[in-house]
Tab-separated table of N, CA and C in Angstrom:
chain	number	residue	atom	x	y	z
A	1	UNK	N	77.998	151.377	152.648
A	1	UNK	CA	77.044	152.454	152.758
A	1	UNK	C	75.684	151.855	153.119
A	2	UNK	N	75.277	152.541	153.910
A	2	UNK	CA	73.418	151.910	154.298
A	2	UNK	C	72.900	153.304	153.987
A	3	UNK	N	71.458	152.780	153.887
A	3	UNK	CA	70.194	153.806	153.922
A	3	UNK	C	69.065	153.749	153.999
A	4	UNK	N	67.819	154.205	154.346
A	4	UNK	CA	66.797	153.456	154.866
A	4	UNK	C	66.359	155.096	155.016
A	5	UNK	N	65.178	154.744	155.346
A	5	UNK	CA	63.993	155.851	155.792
A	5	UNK	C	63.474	156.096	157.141
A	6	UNK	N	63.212	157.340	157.840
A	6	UNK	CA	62.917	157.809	158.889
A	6	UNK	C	61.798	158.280	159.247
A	7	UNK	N	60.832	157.586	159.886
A	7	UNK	CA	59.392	158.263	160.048
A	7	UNK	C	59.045	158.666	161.452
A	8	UNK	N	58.765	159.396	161.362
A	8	UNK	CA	57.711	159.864	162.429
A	8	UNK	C	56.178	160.105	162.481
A	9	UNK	N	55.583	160.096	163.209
A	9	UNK	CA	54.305	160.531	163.269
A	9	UNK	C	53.760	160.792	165.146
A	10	UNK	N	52.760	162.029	165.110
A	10	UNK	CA	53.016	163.007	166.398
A	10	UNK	C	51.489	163.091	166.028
A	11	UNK	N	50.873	162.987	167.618
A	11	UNK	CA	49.329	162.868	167.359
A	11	UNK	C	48.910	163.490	168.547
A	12	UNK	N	48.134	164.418	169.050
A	12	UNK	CA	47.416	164.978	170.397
A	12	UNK	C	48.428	165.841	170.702
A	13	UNK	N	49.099	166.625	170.028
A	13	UNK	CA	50.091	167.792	170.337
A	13	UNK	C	50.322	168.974	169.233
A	14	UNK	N	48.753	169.949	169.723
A	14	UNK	CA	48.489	170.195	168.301
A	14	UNK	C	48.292	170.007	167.590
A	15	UNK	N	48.532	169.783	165.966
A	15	UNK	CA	48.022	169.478	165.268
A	15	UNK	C	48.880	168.086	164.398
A	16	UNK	N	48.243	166.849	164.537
A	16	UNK	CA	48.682	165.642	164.006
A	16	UNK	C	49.801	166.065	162.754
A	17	UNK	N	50.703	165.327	162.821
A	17	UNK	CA	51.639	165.411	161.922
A	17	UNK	C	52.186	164.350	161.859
A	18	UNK	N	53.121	163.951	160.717
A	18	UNK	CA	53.402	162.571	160.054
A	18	UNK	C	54.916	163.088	158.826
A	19	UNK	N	55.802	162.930	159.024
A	19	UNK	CA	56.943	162.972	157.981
A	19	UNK	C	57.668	161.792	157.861
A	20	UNK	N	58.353	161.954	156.941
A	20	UNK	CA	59.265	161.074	156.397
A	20	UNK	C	60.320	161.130	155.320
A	21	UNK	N	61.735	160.769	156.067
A	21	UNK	CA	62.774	161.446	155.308
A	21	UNK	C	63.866	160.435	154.831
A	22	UNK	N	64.367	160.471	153.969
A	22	UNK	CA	65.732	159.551	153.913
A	22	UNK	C	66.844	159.717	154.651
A	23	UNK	N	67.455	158.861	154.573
A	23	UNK	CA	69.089	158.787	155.323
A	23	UNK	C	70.102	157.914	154.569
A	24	UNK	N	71.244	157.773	154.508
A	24	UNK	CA	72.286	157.452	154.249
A	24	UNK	C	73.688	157.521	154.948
A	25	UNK	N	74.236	156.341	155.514
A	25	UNK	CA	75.112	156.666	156.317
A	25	UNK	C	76.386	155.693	155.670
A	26	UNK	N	77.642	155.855	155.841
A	26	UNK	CA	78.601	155.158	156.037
A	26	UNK	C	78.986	154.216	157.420
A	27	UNK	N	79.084	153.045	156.963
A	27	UNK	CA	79.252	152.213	158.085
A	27	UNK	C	80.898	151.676	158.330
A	28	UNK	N	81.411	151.932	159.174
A	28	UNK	CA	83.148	151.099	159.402
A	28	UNK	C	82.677	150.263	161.118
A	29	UNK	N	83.781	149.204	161.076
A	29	UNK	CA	83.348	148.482	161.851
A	29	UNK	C	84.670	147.141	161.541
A	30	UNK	N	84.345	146.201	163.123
A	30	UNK	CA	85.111	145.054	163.514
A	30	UNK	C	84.292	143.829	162.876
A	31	UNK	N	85.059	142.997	163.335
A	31	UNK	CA	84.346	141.252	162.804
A	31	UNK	C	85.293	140.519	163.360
A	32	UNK	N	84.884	139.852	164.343
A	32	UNK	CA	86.161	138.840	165.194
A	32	UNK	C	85.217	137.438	165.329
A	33	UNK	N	85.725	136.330	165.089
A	33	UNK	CA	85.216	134.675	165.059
A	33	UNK	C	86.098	134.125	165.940
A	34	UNK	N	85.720	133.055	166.795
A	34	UNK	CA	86.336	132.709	167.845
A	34	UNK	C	86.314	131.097	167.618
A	35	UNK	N	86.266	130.169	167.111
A	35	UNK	CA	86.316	128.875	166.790
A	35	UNK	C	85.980	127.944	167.989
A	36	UNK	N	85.026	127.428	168.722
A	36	UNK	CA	85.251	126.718	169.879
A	36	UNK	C	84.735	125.001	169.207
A	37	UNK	N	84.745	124.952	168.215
A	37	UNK	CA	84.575	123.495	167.647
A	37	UNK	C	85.063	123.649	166.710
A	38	UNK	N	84.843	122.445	165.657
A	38	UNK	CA	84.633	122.506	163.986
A	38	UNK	C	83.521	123.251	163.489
A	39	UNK	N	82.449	123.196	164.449
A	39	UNK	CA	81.440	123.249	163.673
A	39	UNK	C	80.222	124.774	164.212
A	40	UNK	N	81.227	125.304	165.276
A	40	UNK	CA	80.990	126.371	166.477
A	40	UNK	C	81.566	127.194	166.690
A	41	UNK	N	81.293	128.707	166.158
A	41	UNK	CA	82.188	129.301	166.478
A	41	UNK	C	81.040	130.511	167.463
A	42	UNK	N	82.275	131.346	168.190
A	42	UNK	CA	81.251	132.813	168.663
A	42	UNK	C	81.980	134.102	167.533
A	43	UNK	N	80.592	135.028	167.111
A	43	UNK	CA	80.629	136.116	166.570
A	43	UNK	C	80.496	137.037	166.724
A	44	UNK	N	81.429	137.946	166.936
A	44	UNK	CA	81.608	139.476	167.368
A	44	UNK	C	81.557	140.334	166.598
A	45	UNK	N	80.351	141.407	166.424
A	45	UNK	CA	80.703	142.402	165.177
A	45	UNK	C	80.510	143.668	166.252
A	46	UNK	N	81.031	144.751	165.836
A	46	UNK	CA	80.725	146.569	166.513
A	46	UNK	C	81.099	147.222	165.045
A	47	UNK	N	79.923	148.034	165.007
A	47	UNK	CA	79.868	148.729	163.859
A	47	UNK	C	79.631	150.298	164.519
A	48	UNK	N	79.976	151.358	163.713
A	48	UNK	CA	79.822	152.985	163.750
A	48	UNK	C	79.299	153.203	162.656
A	49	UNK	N	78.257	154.068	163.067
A	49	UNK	CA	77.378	154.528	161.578
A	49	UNK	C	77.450	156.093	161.591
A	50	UNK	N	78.304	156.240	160.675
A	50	UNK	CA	78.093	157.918	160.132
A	50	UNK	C	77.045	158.530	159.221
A	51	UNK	N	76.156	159.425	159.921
A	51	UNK	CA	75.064	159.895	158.615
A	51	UNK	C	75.516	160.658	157.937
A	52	UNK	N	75.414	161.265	156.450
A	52	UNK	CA	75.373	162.115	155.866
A	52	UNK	C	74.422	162.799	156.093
A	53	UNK	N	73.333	162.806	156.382
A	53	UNK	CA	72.619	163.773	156.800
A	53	UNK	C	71.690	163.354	158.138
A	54	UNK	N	71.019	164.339	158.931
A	54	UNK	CA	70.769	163.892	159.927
A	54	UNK	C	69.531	164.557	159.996
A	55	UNK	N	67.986	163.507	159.513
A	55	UNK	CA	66.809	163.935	159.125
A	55	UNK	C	66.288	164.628	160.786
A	56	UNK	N	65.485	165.884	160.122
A	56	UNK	CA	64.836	166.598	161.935
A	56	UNK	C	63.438	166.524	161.596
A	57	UNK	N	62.403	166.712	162.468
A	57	UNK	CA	61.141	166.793	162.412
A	57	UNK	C	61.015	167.838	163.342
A	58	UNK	N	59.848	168.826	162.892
A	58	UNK	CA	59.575	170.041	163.725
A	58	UNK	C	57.916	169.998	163.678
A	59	UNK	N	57.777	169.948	165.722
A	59	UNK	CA	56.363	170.165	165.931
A	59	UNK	C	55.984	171.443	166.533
A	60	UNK	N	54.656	171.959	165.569
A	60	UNK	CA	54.061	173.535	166.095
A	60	UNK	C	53.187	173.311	167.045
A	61	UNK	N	53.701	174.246	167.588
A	61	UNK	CA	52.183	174.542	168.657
A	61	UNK	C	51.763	175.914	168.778
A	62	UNK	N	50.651	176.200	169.266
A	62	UNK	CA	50.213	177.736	169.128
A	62	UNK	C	51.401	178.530	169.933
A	63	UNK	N	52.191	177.474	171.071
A	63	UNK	CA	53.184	178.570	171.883
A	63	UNK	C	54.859	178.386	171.854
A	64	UNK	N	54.815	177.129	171.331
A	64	UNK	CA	56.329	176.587	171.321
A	64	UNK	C	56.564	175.742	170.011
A	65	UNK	N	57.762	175.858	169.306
A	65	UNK	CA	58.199	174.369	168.602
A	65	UNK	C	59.152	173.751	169.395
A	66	UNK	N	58.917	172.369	168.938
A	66	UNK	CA	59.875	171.179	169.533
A	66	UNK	C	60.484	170.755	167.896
A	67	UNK	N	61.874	170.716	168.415
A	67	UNK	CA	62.374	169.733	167.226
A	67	UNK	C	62.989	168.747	167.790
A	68	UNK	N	62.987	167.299	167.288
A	68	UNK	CA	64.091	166.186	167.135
A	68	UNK	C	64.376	166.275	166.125
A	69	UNK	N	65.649	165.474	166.415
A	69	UNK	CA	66.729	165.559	165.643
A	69	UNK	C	67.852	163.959	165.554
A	70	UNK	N	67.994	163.678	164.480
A	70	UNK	CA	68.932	161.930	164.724
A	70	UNK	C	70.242	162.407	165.380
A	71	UNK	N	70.918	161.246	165.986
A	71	UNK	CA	72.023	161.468	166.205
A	71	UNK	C	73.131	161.479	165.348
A	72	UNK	N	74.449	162.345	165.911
A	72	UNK	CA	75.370	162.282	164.590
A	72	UNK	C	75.931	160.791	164.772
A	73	UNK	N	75.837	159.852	165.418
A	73	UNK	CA	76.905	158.989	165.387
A	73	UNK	C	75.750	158.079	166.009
A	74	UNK	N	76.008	156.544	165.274
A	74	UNK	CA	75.127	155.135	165.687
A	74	UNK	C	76.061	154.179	165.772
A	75	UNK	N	75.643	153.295	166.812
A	75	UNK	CA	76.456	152.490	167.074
A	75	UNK	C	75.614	150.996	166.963
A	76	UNK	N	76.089	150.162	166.395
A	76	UNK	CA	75.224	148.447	166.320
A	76	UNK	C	76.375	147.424	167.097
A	77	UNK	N	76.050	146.959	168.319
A	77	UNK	CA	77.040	145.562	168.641
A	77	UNK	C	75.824	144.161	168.547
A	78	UNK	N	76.783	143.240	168.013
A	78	UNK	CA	76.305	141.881	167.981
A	78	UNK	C	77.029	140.981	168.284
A	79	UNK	N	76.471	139.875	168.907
A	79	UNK	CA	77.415	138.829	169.278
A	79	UNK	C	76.130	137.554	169.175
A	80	UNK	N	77.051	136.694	169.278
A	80	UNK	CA	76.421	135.287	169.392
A	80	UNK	C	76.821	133.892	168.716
A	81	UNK	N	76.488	132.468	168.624
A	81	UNK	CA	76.809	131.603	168.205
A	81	UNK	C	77.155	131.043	166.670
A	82	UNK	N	77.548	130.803	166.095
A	82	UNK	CA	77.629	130.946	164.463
A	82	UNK	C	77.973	129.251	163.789
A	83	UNK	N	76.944	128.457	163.769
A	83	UNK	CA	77.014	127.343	163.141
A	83	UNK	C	77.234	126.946	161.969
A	84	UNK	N	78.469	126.439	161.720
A	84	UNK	CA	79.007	125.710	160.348
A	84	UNK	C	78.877	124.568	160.024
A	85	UNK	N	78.100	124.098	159.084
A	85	UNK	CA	78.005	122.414	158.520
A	85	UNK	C	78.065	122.176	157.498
């Protein structure tokens, strides 16, 4: 499980605004090691992040609102060298 906080802040569009919300997501995901020495390997991770909730921010204006909104689904890939000694 991860979670972390979401901020925004919106300035010269109407009237300045600033929120901040929590999140919590479930994470599933790969992990593959590739050995090219003793002491060298390469590291592959791909992760999917599911939110439980999906924080929005809503900006007024005298003629319109705009909302964003998170996405339902995040994705993290990493790769790179992984030294053992």
């Amino acid at each position: 499980m991860l979670g972390g906080s979401w901020r925004a802040v919106g300035r010269g569009y109407g009237r300045d605004s600033e929120a901040t919300q929590a999140w919590f997501a479930v994470e599933v995901g790969a992990r593959a090691e590739v050995a090219l020495s003793r002491h060298v390997a390469l590291h592959v991770e791909a992760d999917v992040l599911v939110p439980f909730t999906r924080p929005t921010l809503e900006i007024r204006d005298r003629s319109e609102i705009l909302h964003a909104t998170t996405p339902a689904l995040g994705a993290l890939l990493s790769a790179g060298p992984l030294l053992r000694f």
